[in-house]
Amino acid sequence: MYSHGSESLIKQAREIQESELQRFYGRLVKLLQGKEFGRETVDSLQRLQLILTATKYTRTLPAELQRRLFSLLSSPVEQLQVLSSAVLRETLPPSGKELNYTENIGQLNTHTAALLADLSSLCALVLRSLESRQSEGPVHSLTHTLPILNTVLTHSPECLSEDHLTLLSKKLVDWLRYASITQGGGASSGGFFIGPRSRQPVPIAELDGTVSGDFFTVLCVGQGFTEDQWMNVYSFSMLHHWLLTYHSVSSGNAAADIDDRSEVEGSVVSMVSATSSSSRLLPPKERLREKAFQYCLRLIEQSDRSERICCLVEAVCILNTVCVEEVSLVYRSFPCVKALFGRLNSDLTFARVLLPVAQFYLNHGEMVAVDCESVWKLVFGRFPAELYNDPFLAHELLRFLRLNLQNLQLRVPQYSRSFPNLLKFLAWDSPAVVDDFVDLLPSLVTTDTAVELLHTLLDLPCLSATLVLQLRCAHTVATEQNCQNTLHSLDAFRSTKFRGLFLYLLRTEAGSGDTIDRLSMLHELLAEAADWPRVAHCAQTVPVMLHIFFNTIITIADEKLLASLILAMLERSTLLLNLPIYIKEIHRVFSCHLLRLCKLHPYVVVDQSHVLLEFAGTTANVYSKEEIYTHVVWVLGEYLSVSRDSRCSVKLITSCFESLEAVLFEITSSTPPPGTACPTPRVITTLMSALAKLASRSHDLIPRVSLFLSKLRTVTRGGSVTWCSDEEDLVAIVTRGEELWSLLKTPGVAQSVLTPPPHVTTPQWHRDTNMSMPLQLRTLTRCFPTKS
């Protein structure tokens, strides 16, 4: 909230009378007519801005005041530029013509650009300022043009015409290649007492202090810089964006400017690497591409003296872009890029540079027939393993993977096997990278590694805890001593006895086995990690990843893979890190996708009947894994049928019936184990329904079900029971039992209701010509035609 004084000022600004406002306008115009503007002028402009912003209504300024405010946009005092721009933005939006009030249109700046809602007008102003000679305006007149153009490129690139493209390409060539090679700012090579007339131009220097023998770049140093050198820096900063935005736009200008000499006064052509006469005959866009190529090669050469990471990143990215546009440049640039990789690949502080290098190898490695294995070992091996806690690298690497997903899958076999390493980014900082892995995970799912990937996803919270322990082990001795008092898991991490467990989690490549034998021991060692925020965040991400995993599995799974996955799901439902909410969510995801897999491939139920029956026949699962247990029972009752699979025998149905009957009898005739709640009505009714379905397919079993249901009704009449604590739940269970008992009295009806034929479960009456439904639909369609 505002302070009392601020609220008072805002109230005064809102309640100002029109007559007083007009007098204030007049006083401000008189102040702005002077040649110098003092503190009173600044205070008046600030008050005017407060008056305009304090109300929701838009005010129109007098024409003279508006003209004076526009003239302030060219003031050398930036405070006056800011205030005048802020005031004008609060008035009626100018049409673009008002900007003609500016005394010097060449002096375009960001405050002037902020007033233009029409980007076409802004482009026209910018290009007019570029066409003007340097002598026509102040020295700093061009410094704002490229940032403004870069903003236009970002938000509305279609505003630039072909003429604009041609002009800007020529200007970029001038600034990049023909900037002055002498220092600006009055630099002198003489002593302190040397006069201005005797000062000689001082050449620019390289990073190591030696005199530069080539053209100016952003890595050249000096005591001061000229205007064209600053434009060189600005041009390089926007060059990549420019090439990416307009690389596919044809110049459309058949008449190339043959006499393409630099329009920037004072520029000097390098004597060492002078432009060939053939490059001067190229169209502007192609010539810009050639100059950008030369510029980047020189930057990489300069980096030998002292590496500058940001400049190297930009240079390699631009090289890659120009090589994509002009394939012939690949052979000229590859030796330089290869040498750069050889120089930097051992130092991970240059990881940001090596990612663009990897992009270059991915795009052009096949063309030059080079072995890229060392590049991918670095990108998929050392980067995730050693720099997983670097948020910037994580963002850049995952972005690289998303942008090149198709090429990586086709050309880089290491990619699909690197998921144990890549998932370290997700384990370390799940909220920041979960969106990236939503896109990446489907590409990591293959038939060869799907089971291992499932186990790895389930172990992500353990991996998150292990990464934390790994970093804590690298801390100072004092920090370690403080941690040892509370972290028993840190001692386990250091112990050679358990080293193999943690090394498996930290593996860099798939293929070491689907999982490990001592998972329960690992979970005990990491029990205290369940409360760590990083582990908790990671656990929240796992269900999302599992949904994506199973959605992808449905599209690629074969019979063998489905069997392995069902076995893994049932086994891992018990072997999870002790996070109650996490375990509950995993069981819910398993239940959902077990149902989907069995619905799409009913034969799996018969194939894996032994595994499913073993799970469903264990009474303890009713209490500890209610969600997944209920769905396993439903699947057995629904899909163990001859109509679903001809291999389903009476023996198999009977075996399943007996297993489920034993469990149902046990939970309805005994008290739940200590520390567990009573089984929910859903579990009991699902068991009863499954028994009834199986009995309707093997009529010899009907008497056994009927006997149990009748006993159930008799027992519940005596009052409360130990296996159900809620009276309403008990009533629901008994009601369901009576319904099933009534159905089983007529086996033919029971089979039709409990095991309906396919044409009933998947009706297509709208296509059946023997039914009246198609005729009715056609009639309704003609009566109520849809609007096209």
Short mmCIF file of C-alpha atoms in Angstrom, two decimals, residues 68-534:
data_model
loop_
_atom_site.label_atom_id
_atom_site.label_comp_id
_atom_site.label_asym_id
_atom_site.label_seq_id
_atom_site.Cartn_x
_atom_site.Cartn_y
_atom_site.Cartn_z
CA ARG A 68 7.98 20.65 -26.86
CA LEU A 69 7.82 17.22 -25.24
CA PHE A 70 8.69 15.54 -28.54
CA SER A 71 11.68 17.81 -28.87
CA LEU A 72 12.87 16.64 -25.43
CA LEU A 73 13.23 13.11 -26.83
CA SER A 74 16.39 14.40 -28.55
CA SER A 75 17.76 15.97 -25.37
CA PRO A 76 21.27 14.86 -24.36
CA VAL A 77 19.96 14.50 -20.78
CA GLU A 78 18.51 11.01 -20.47
CA GLN A 79 16.31 11.97 -17.52
CA LEU A 80 14.46 14.42 -19.77
CA GLN A 81 14.13 11.75 -22.46
CA VAL A 82 12.62 9.32 -19.96
CA LEU A 83 10.17 11.86 -18.50
CA SER A 84 8.99 13.17 -21.87
CA SER A 85 8.51 9.63 -23.21
CA ALA A 86 6.57 8.64 -20.07
CA VAL A 87 4.29 11.68 -20.35
CA LEU A 88 3.62 11.14 -24.05
CA ARG A 89 2.78 7.47 -23.49
CA GLU A 90 0.00 8.51 -21.10
CA THR A 91 -1.65 10.81 -23.66
CA LEU A 92 -3.52 9.89 -26.81
CA PRO A 93 -1.30 7.58 -28.94
CA PRO A 94 0.42 9.48 -31.73
CA SER A 95 -0.29 8.51 -35.30
CA GLY A 96 3.38 8.65 -36.22
CA LYS A 97 3.26 12.06 -37.84
CA GLU A 98 3.85 13.79 -34.50
CA LEU A 99 7.34 12.38 -34.51
CA ASN A 100 8.13 14.88 -37.26
CA TYR A 101 8.31 17.42 -34.43
CA THR A 102 11.63 15.92 -33.46
CA GLU A 103 14.30 18.34 -34.51
CA ASN A 104 16.71 15.62 -35.54
CA ILE A 105 15.00 12.48 -36.78
CA GLY A 106 18.32 10.68 -37.03
CA GLN A 107 18.66 10.68 -33.27
CA LEU A 108 16.32 7.74 -32.74
CA ASN A 109 16.41 6.15 -29.30
CA THR A 110 14.49 3.60 -27.27
CA HIS A 111 12.35 6.29 -25.65
CA THR A 112 11.21 7.49 -29.07
CA ALA A 113 10.57 3.90 -30.18
CA ALA A 114 8.38 3.28 -27.13
CA LEU A 115 5.88 5.85 -28.46
CA LEU A 116 5.24 4.02 -31.71
CA ALA A 117 2.42 1.50 -31.52
CA ASP A 118 2.70 1.01 -35.29
CA LEU A 119 5.79 -1.09 -35.96
CA SER A 120 5.76 -0.12 -39.63
CA SER A 121 6.28 3.51 -38.64
CA LEU A 122 9.03 2.43 -36.29
CA CYS A 123 10.77 0.49 -39.07
CA ALA A 124 10.54 3.49 -41.36
CA LEU A 125 12.13 5.71 -38.71
CA VAL A 126 14.90 3.23 -38.03
CA LEU A 127 15.73 2.73 -41.68
CA ARG A 128 15.68 6.48 -42.29
CA SER A 129 18.22 6.88 -39.51
CA LEU A 130 20.38 4.16 -41.09
CA GLU A 131 20.28 5.80 -44.52
CA SER A 132 21.44 9.14 -43.13
CA ARG A 133 25.20 9.76 -43.22
CA GLN A 134 27.12 9.90 -39.99
CA SER A 135 27.83 13.58 -40.51
CA GLU A 136 24.10 14.36 -40.60
CA GLY A 137 23.54 13.66 -36.92
CA PRO A 138 25.20 13.45 -33.54
CA VAL A 139 27.84 10.86 -32.85
CA HIS A 140 25.59 8.57 -30.84
CA SER A 141 22.67 8.70 -33.27
CA LEU A 142 23.00 5.11 -34.56
CA THR A 143 23.63 3.30 -31.29
CA HIS A 144 19.92 2.75 -30.63
CA THR A 145 18.95 1.48 -34.06
CA LEU A 146 20.11 -2.13 -33.85
CA PRO A 147 18.54 -2.86 -30.43
CA ILE A 148 15.26 -1.48 -31.77
CA LEU A 149 15.52 -3.55 -34.94
CA ASN A 150 16.30 -6.63 -32.89
CA THR A 151 13.07 -6.06 -30.95
CA VAL A 152 11.15 -5.76 -34.20
CA LEU A 153 12.69 -9.02 -35.38
CA THR A 154 11.47 -10.72 -32.22
CA HIS A 155 7.90 -9.47 -32.19
CA SER A 156 6.96 -8.62 -35.76
CA PRO A 157 9.57 -9.60 -38.37
CA GLU A 158 7.09 -9.20 -41.23
CA CYS A 159 7.29 -5.41 -40.81
CA LEU A 160 10.61 -5.33 -42.66
CA SER A 161 10.40 -5.20 -46.43
CA GLU A 162 12.88 -6.54 -48.99
CA ASP A 163 14.42 -3.08 -49.30
CA HIS A 164 14.89 -3.00 -45.56
CA LEU A 165 16.59 -6.41 -45.68
CA THR A 166 18.97 -5.33 -48.38
CA LEU A 167 19.86 -2.07 -46.68
CA LEU A 168 20.44 -3.65 -43.29
CA SER A 169 22.51 -6.48 -44.78
CA LYS A 170 24.80 -3.91 -46.42
CA LYS A 171 25.08 -1.95 -43.20
CA LEU A 172 25.92 -5.06 -41.19
CA VAL A 173 28.70 -5.90 -43.66
CA ASP A 174 30.10 -2.39 -43.23
CA TRP A 175 30.04 -2.50 -39.46
CA LEU A 176 31.29 -6.06 -39.11
CA ARG A 177 34.10 -6.04 -41.64
CA TYR A 178 35.16 -2.44 -42.15
CA ALA A 179 35.19 -0.89 -38.67
CA SER A 180 38.17 1.29 -37.79
CA ILE A 181 41.32 -0.42 -36.60
CA THR A 182 42.54 2.55 -34.57
CA GLN A 183 41.48 3.34 -31.03
CA GLY A 184 38.95 6.04 -30.33
CA GLY A 185 38.36 8.30 -27.37
CA GLY A 186 41.53 10.35 -27.75
CA ALA A 187 43.94 7.48 -27.10
CA SER A 188 47.57 8.44 -27.40
CA SER A 189 50.79 6.50 -27.74
CA GLY A 190 52.89 9.40 -26.41
CA GLY A 191 53.56 10.70 -22.94
CA PHE A 192 51.44 12.82 -20.65
CA PHE A 193 52.69 16.13 -22.05
CA ILE A 194 52.07 15.32 -25.68
CA GLY A 195 49.67 17.91 -27.14
CA PRO A 196 46.51 17.10 -29.10
CA ARG A 197 48.08 18.02 -32.44
CA SER A 198 50.99 15.66 -31.98
CA ARG A 199 48.88 12.66 -31.01
CA GLN A 200 49.06 9.80 -33.47
CA PRO A 201 46.29 7.22 -34.01
CA VAL A 202 46.88 4.18 -31.81
CA PRO A 203 46.03 0.81 -33.37
CA ILE A 204 43.70 -1.56 -31.60
CA ALA A 205 45.22 -4.50 -29.74
CA GLU A 206 44.56 -8.18 -29.27
CA LEU A 207 43.62 -9.70 -25.92
CA ASP A 208 47.28 -10.37 -25.07
CA GLY A 209 48.23 -6.73 -25.76
CA THR A 210 49.87 -7.23 -29.16
CA VAL A 211 48.93 -4.92 -32.00
CA SER A 212 46.07 -6.32 -34.05
CA GLY A 213 47.03 -7.17 -37.60
CA ASP A 214 43.54 -7.87 -38.83
CA PHE A 215 40.09 -6.29 -38.82
CA PHE A 216 38.28 -5.17 -35.67
CA THR A 217 36.15 -7.63 -33.66
CA VAL A 218 34.46 -7.69 -30.27
CA LEU A 219 37.61 -9.27 -28.81
CA CYS A 220 39.84 -6.34 -29.76
CA VAL A 221 40.85 -4.06 -26.90
CA GLY A 222 41.76 -0.41 -26.59
CA GLN A 223 41.51 2.66 -24.37
CA GLY A 224 38.50 3.92 -26.31
CA PHE A 225 36.31 2.94 -29.25
CA THR A 226 34.95 4.77 -32.24
CA GLU A 227 31.32 4.89 -33.31
CA ASP A 228 31.74 2.29 -36.03
CA GLN A 229 33.52 -0.03 -33.58
CA TRP A 230 30.54 0.17 -31.23
CA MET A 231 28.28 -0.61 -34.18
CA ASN A 232 30.54 -3.60 -34.88
CA VAL A 233 29.81 -4.89 -31.37
CA TYR A 234 26.06 -4.28 -31.71
CA SER A 235 26.01 -5.93 -35.13
CA PHE A 236 27.69 -9.06 -33.85
CA SER A 237 25.26 -9.28 -30.92
CA MET A 238 22.23 -9.39 -33.25
CA LEU A 239 23.80 -11.22 -36.20
CA HIS A 240 22.69 -14.71 -35.20
CA HIS A 241 19.12 -13.57 -34.62
CA TRP A 242 19.11 -11.82 -37.98
CA LEU A 243 20.41 -14.88 -39.85
CA LEU A 244 17.94 -17.22 -38.15
CA THR A 245 14.97 -14.98 -38.88
CA TYR A 246 15.70 -14.20 -42.51
CA HIS A 247 17.87 -17.07 -43.76
CA SER A 248 15.02 -18.34 -45.95
CA VAL A 249 14.00 -14.97 -47.38
CA SER A 250 15.30 -14.35 -50.88
CA SER A 251 16.80 -10.98 -51.45
CA GLY A 252 14.56 -10.33 -54.45
CA ASN A 253 17.00 -7.71 -55.56
CA ALA A 254 18.49 -8.69 -58.89
CA ALA A 255 20.48 -5.49 -59.19
CA ALA A 256 23.25 -6.00 -56.66
CA ASP A 257 25.22 -3.04 -55.53
CA ILE A 258 28.53 -3.67 -57.27
CA ASP A 259 30.19 -0.63 -55.82
CA ASP A 260 29.67 -1.79 -52.24
CA ARG A 261 32.22 0.33 -50.51
CA SER A 262 31.79 1.10 -46.86
CA GLU A 263 29.44 3.98 -46.11
CA VAL A 264 30.87 4.38 -42.63
CA GLU A 265 33.39 7.18 -42.67
CA GLY A 266 36.87 6.35 -41.51
CA SER A 267 36.63 2.58 -42.01
CA VAL A 268 39.81 0.77 -43.00
CA VAL A 269 40.06 -2.39 -45.06
CA SER A 270 42.25 -5.00 -43.41
CA MET A 271 45.47 -5.59 -45.30
CA VAL A 272 45.91 -9.12 -43.93
CA SER A 273 42.56 -10.65 -44.81
CA ALA A 274 41.18 -8.30 -47.43
CA THR A 275 37.92 -9.20 -49.10
CA SER A 276 38.33 -10.77 -52.50
CA SER A 277 36.83 -9.09 -55.54
CA SER A 278 34.52 -12.08 -56.09
CA SER A 279 32.83 -11.58 -52.71
CA ARG A 280 32.09 -7.97 -53.64
CA LEU A 281 29.97 -9.21 -56.54
CA LEU A 282 27.72 -11.27 -54.28
CA PRO A 283 24.19 -10.09 -53.44
CA PRO A 284 23.94 -8.32 -50.08
CA LYS A 285 22.61 -11.29 -48.14
CA GLU A 286 25.22 -13.70 -49.50
CA ARG A 287 27.93 -11.16 -48.88
CA LEU A 288 26.77 -10.74 -45.28
CA ARG A 289 26.95 -14.51 -44.90
CA GLU A 290 30.54 -14.53 -46.18
CA LYS A 291 31.59 -11.68 -43.88
CA ALA A 292 29.90 -13.31 -40.90
CA PHE A 293 31.84 -16.49 -41.69
CA GLN A 294 35.16 -14.60 -41.79
CA TYR A 295 34.30 -12.71 -38.60
CA CYS A 296 33.57 -15.90 -36.65
CA LEU A 297 36.74 -17.62 -37.85
CA ARG A 298 38.73 -14.62 -36.66
CA LEU A 299 36.98 -14.70 -33.26
CA ILE A 300 37.88 -18.36 -32.80
CA GLU A 301 41.45 -17.58 -33.79
CA GLN A 302 41.56 -14.72 -31.28
CA SER A 303 40.25 -16.99 -28.53
CA ASP A 304 43.57 -18.87 -28.63
CA ARG A 305 45.07 -16.00 -26.67
CA SER A 306 42.33 -15.83 -24.02
CA GLU A 307 39.07 -17.73 -24.15
CA ARG A 308 35.85 -15.71 -23.91
CA ILE A 309 33.00 -18.16 -23.48
CA CYS A 310 30.10 -15.96 -24.62
CA CYS A 311 31.89 -14.83 -27.78
CA LEU A 312 32.87 -18.38 -28.65
CA VAL A 313 29.31 -19.62 -28.15
CA GLU A 314 27.96 -16.94 -30.44
CA ALA A 315 30.68 -17.46 -33.04
CA VAL A 316 30.12 -21.22 -33.30
CA CYS A 317 26.33 -20.73 -33.46
CA ILE A 318 26.70 -18.24 -36.31
CA LEU A 319 29.13 -20.55 -38.11
CA ASN A 320 26.62 -23.37 -37.84
CA THR A 321 23.83 -21.16 -39.20
CA VAL A 322 25.79 -19.91 -42.21
CA CYS A 323 26.95 -23.47 -42.98
CA VAL A 324 23.33 -24.65 -42.96
CA GLU A 325 22.51 -21.91 -45.45
CA GLU A 326 25.65 -22.39 -47.57
CA VAL A 327 26.90 -25.98 -47.57
CA SER A 328 30.16 -25.14 -49.27
CA LEU A 329 31.31 -23.31 -46.14
CA VAL A 330 31.29 -26.54 -44.11
CA TYR A 331 34.61 -27.75 -45.50
CA ARG A 332 36.24 -24.37 -44.83
CA SER A 333 34.97 -24.12 -41.26
CA PHE A 334 35.27 -27.72 -40.05
CA PRO A 335 39.06 -27.71 -39.38
CA CYS A 336 38.62 -24.65 -37.17
CA VAL A 337 35.68 -26.15 -35.24
CA LYS A 338 37.50 -29.47 -34.84
CA ALA A 339 40.59 -27.71 -33.47
CA LEU A 340 38.40 -25.74 -31.06
CA PHE A 341 36.81 -28.97 -29.77
CA GLY A 342 40.23 -30.58 -29.33
CA ARG A 343 41.41 -27.59 -27.34
CA LEU A 344 38.41 -27.30 -25.00
CA ASN A 345 36.96 -30.79 -24.54
CA SER A 346 39.03 -31.58 -21.46
CA ASP A 347 37.82 -28.51 -19.56
CA LEU A 348 34.16 -28.61 -18.49
CA THR A 349 34.16 -24.89 -17.77
CA PHE A 350 33.72 -24.55 -21.54
CA ALA A 351 30.65 -26.80 -21.65
CA ARG A 352 28.55 -23.91 -22.98
CA VAL A 353 30.91 -23.62 -25.95
CA LEU A 354 31.03 -27.35 -26.57
CA LEU A 355 27.24 -27.63 -26.97
CA PRO A 356 27.22 -25.44 -30.12
CA VAL A 357 30.21 -27.47 -31.31
CA ALA A 358 28.11 -30.62 -30.81
CA GLN A 359 25.35 -28.97 -32.84
CA PHE A 360 27.84 -28.34 -35.62
CA TYR A 361 28.96 -32.00 -35.59
CA LEU A 362 25.34 -33.17 -35.61
CA ASN A 363 24.43 -31.00 -38.58
CA HIS A 364 27.54 -31.48 -40.67
CA GLY A 365 29.46 -34.47 -39.31
CA GLU A 366 28.16 -36.88 -41.93
CA MET A 367 29.09 -34.52 -44.76
CA VAL A 368 32.74 -34.39 -43.74
CA ALA A 369 32.72 -38.09 -42.75
CA VAL A 370 34.14 -37.57 -39.28
CA ASP A 371 33.78 -39.81 -36.24
CA CYS A 372 31.61 -37.99 -33.69
CA GLU A 373 31.78 -40.56 -30.90
CA SER A 374 34.06 -38.43 -28.71
CA VAL A 375 31.60 -35.56 -28.98
CA TRP A 376 28.64 -37.67 -27.86
CA LYS A 377 30.62 -39.26 -25.03
CA LEU A 378 31.15 -35.77 -23.72
CA VAL A 379 27.59 -34.53 -24.24
CA PHE A 380 25.79 -37.63 -22.94
CA GLY A 381 28.50 -38.79 -20.56
CA ARG A 382 30.48 -36.16 -18.67
CA PHE A 383 28.04 -33.26 -18.96
CA PRO A 384 25.11 -34.88 -17.09
CA ALA A 385 27.35 -36.90 -14.77
CA GLU A 386 29.44 -33.97 -13.55
CA LEU A 387 27.35 -30.86 -14.27
CA TYR A 388 23.86 -32.00 -13.31
CA ASN A 389 23.72 -29.24 -10.67
CA ASP A 390 24.45 -26.46 -13.17
CA PRO A 391 21.01 -25.00 -13.99
CA PHE A 392 22.20 -23.05 -17.01
CA LEU A 393 23.87 -26.05 -18.61
CA ALA A 394 20.82 -28.20 -17.83
CA HIS A 395 18.61 -25.74 -19.67
CA GLU A 396 20.97 -25.48 -22.64
CA LEU A 397 21.57 -29.21 -22.96
CA LEU A 398 17.89 -30.15 -22.70
CA ARG A 399 17.02 -27.44 -25.19
CA PHE A 400 19.64 -28.86 -27.54
CA LEU A 401 18.06 -32.31 -27.20
CA ARG A 402 14.53 -31.04 -27.81
CA LEU A 403 15.51 -29.06 -30.90
CA ASN A 404 17.40 -32.00 -32.42
CA LEU A 405 15.25 -34.88 -31.22
CA GLN A 406 14.66 -36.49 -34.60
CA ASN A 407 18.27 -36.24 -35.74
CA LEU A 408 19.55 -37.63 -32.45
CA GLN A 409 17.27 -40.65 -32.67
CA LEU A 410 18.40 -41.39 -36.24
CA ARG A 411 22.11 -40.58 -36.06
CA VAL A 412 23.24 -40.95 -32.45
CA PRO A 413 22.77 -44.44 -30.99
CA GLN A 414 24.20 -43.28 -27.66
CA TYR A 415 21.17 -41.05 -27.12
CA SER A 416 18.57 -43.69 -26.25
CA ARG A 417 21.02 -45.49 -23.94
CA SER A 418 21.94 -42.36 -22.01
CA PHE A 419 18.70 -41.98 -20.04
CA PRO A 420 20.28 -42.99 -16.66
CA ASN A 421 22.57 -39.99 -17.05
CA LEU A 422 20.08 -37.52 -18.53
CA LEU A 423 17.55 -38.25 -15.78
CA LYS A 424 20.02 -36.81 -13.27
CA PHE A 425 18.87 -33.37 -14.39
CA LEU A 426 15.30 -34.34 -13.52
CA ALA A 427 16.33 -35.92 -10.21
CA TRP A 428 18.28 -32.83 -9.19
CA ASP A 429 15.88 -30.04 -10.13
CA SER A 430 12.54 -31.54 -11.12
CA PRO A 431 10.37 -28.37 -11.17
CA ALA A 432 12.76 -26.57 -13.53
CA VAL A 433 13.15 -29.30 -16.16
CA VAL A 434 9.94 -31.33 -15.99
CA ASP A 435 8.56 -29.63 -19.12
CA ASP A 436 11.66 -30.60 -21.06
CA PHE A 437 11.35 -34.25 -20.06
CA VAL A 438 7.67 -34.30 -20.99
CA ASP A 439 8.93 -33.78 -24.56
CA LEU A 440 12.05 -35.95 -24.30
CA LEU A 441 10.87 -39.05 -22.46
CA PRO A 442 8.91 -40.65 -25.35
CA SER A 443 12.07 -40.63 -27.46
CA LEU A 444 13.95 -42.53 -24.73
CA VAL A 445 11.44 -45.40 -24.61
CA THR A 446 12.59 -48.36 -26.72
CA THR A 447 11.73 -52.05 -26.59
CA ASP A 448 15.28 -52.91 -25.52
CA THR A 449 15.50 -50.54 -22.56
CA ALA A 450 11.84 -49.99 -21.56
CA VAL A 451 11.96 -52.19 -18.45
CA GLU A 452 15.19 -50.60 -17.23
CA LEU A 453 13.74 -47.16 -17.89
CA LEU A 454 10.67 -48.05 -15.80
CA HIS A 455 12.86 -49.08 -12.88
CA THR A 456 14.97 -45.93 -13.30
CA LEU A 457 11.90 -43.70 -13.18
CA LEU A 458 10.71 -45.43 -10.01
CA ASP A 459 14.17 -44.94 -8.48
CA LEU A 460 14.33 -41.21 -9.27
CA PRO A 461 13.78 -40.15 -5.63
CA CYS A 462 16.65 -42.46 -4.63
CA LEU A 463 18.80 -40.94 -7.36
CA SER A 464 17.91 -37.45 -6.13
CA ALA A 465 19.05 -38.36 -2.61
CA THR A 466 22.23 -39.97 -3.95
CA LEU A 467 23.15 -36.83 -5.91
CA VAL A 468 22.73 -34.77 -2.76
CA LEU A 469 24.99 -37.16 -0.87
CA GLN A 470 27.56 -37.08 -3.66
CA LEU A 471 27.83 -33.30 -3.42
CA ARG A 472 27.97 -33.34 0.36
CA CYS A 473 30.89 -35.75 0.23
CA ALA A 474 32.81 -33.15 -1.77
CA HIS A 475 32.40 -30.46 0.90
CA THR A 476 35.06 -29.38 3.35
CA VAL A 477 35.98 -31.49 6.36
CA ALA A 478 34.15 -29.16 8.73
CA THR A 479 30.93 -29.43 6.79
CA GLU A 480 31.25 -33.19 6.65
CA GLN A 481 31.67 -33.41 10.41
CA ASN A 482 28.49 -31.40 10.92
CA CYS A 483 26.58 -33.67 8.55
CA GLN A 484 27.81 -36.90 10.10
CA ASN A 485 25.88 -36.19 13.28
CA THR A 486 22.54 -36.38 11.50
CA LEU A 487 23.02 -38.10 8.14
CA HIS A 488 23.48 -41.84 8.48
CA SER A 489 22.94 -42.11 4.73
CA LEU A 490 26.17 -40.18 4.19
CA ASP A 491 28.10 -42.84 6.07
CA ALA A 492 26.42 -45.52 3.96
CA PHE A 493 27.34 -43.62 0.78
CA ARG A 494 31.00 -43.62 1.79
CA SER A 495 30.99 -47.25 2.89
CA THR A 496 32.53 -49.74 0.47
CA LYS A 497 29.92 -52.25 1.61
CA PHE A 498 27.09 -50.31 -0.04
CA ARG A 499 29.12 -48.61 -2.75
CA GLY A 500 27.72 -50.87 -5.47
CA LEU A 501 24.14 -49.78 -4.75
CA PHE A 502 24.95 -46.11 -5.19
CA LEU A 503 27.20 -46.68 -8.19
CA TYR A 504 24.33 -48.40 -9.97
CA LEU A 505 22.11 -45.37 -9.41
CA LEU A 506 24.90 -43.11 -10.69
CA ARG A 507 25.60 -45.16 -13.83
CA THR A 508 25.98 -43.18 -17.03
CA GLU A 509 24.55 -45.62 -19.56
CA ALA A 510 21.84 -48.24 -19.81
CA GLY A 511 22.65 -51.93 -20.10
CA SER A 512 23.96 -52.72 -16.62
CA GLY A 513 20.77 -54.60 -15.73
CA ASP A 514 17.16 -53.61 -15.26
CA THR A 515 17.51 -53.06 -11.51
CA ILE A 516 19.41 -54.25 -8.43
CA ASP A 517 18.65 -57.05 -5.98
CA ARG A 518 18.99 -55.12 -2.71
CA LEU A 519 16.47 -52.35 -3.36
CA SER A 520 14.83 -52.75 0.04
CA MET A 521 18.21 -52.25 1.71
CA LEU A 522 18.84 -49.15 -0.39
CA HIS A 523 15.47 -47.74 0.68
CA GLU A 524 16.37 -48.32 4.33
CA LEU A 525 19.69 -46.52 3.89
CA LEU A 526 17.92 -43.54 2.30
CA ALA A 527 14.96 -43.49 4.69
CA GLU A 528 15.94 -40.12 6.18
CA ALA A 529 16.07 -38.59 2.68
CA ALA A 530 12.29 -38.84 2.40
CA ASP A 531 12.01 -35.47 4.18
CA TRP A 532 14.48 -33.64 1.94
CA PRO A 533 12.74 -31.01 -0.25
CA ARG A 534 14.67 -31.99 -3.37
#
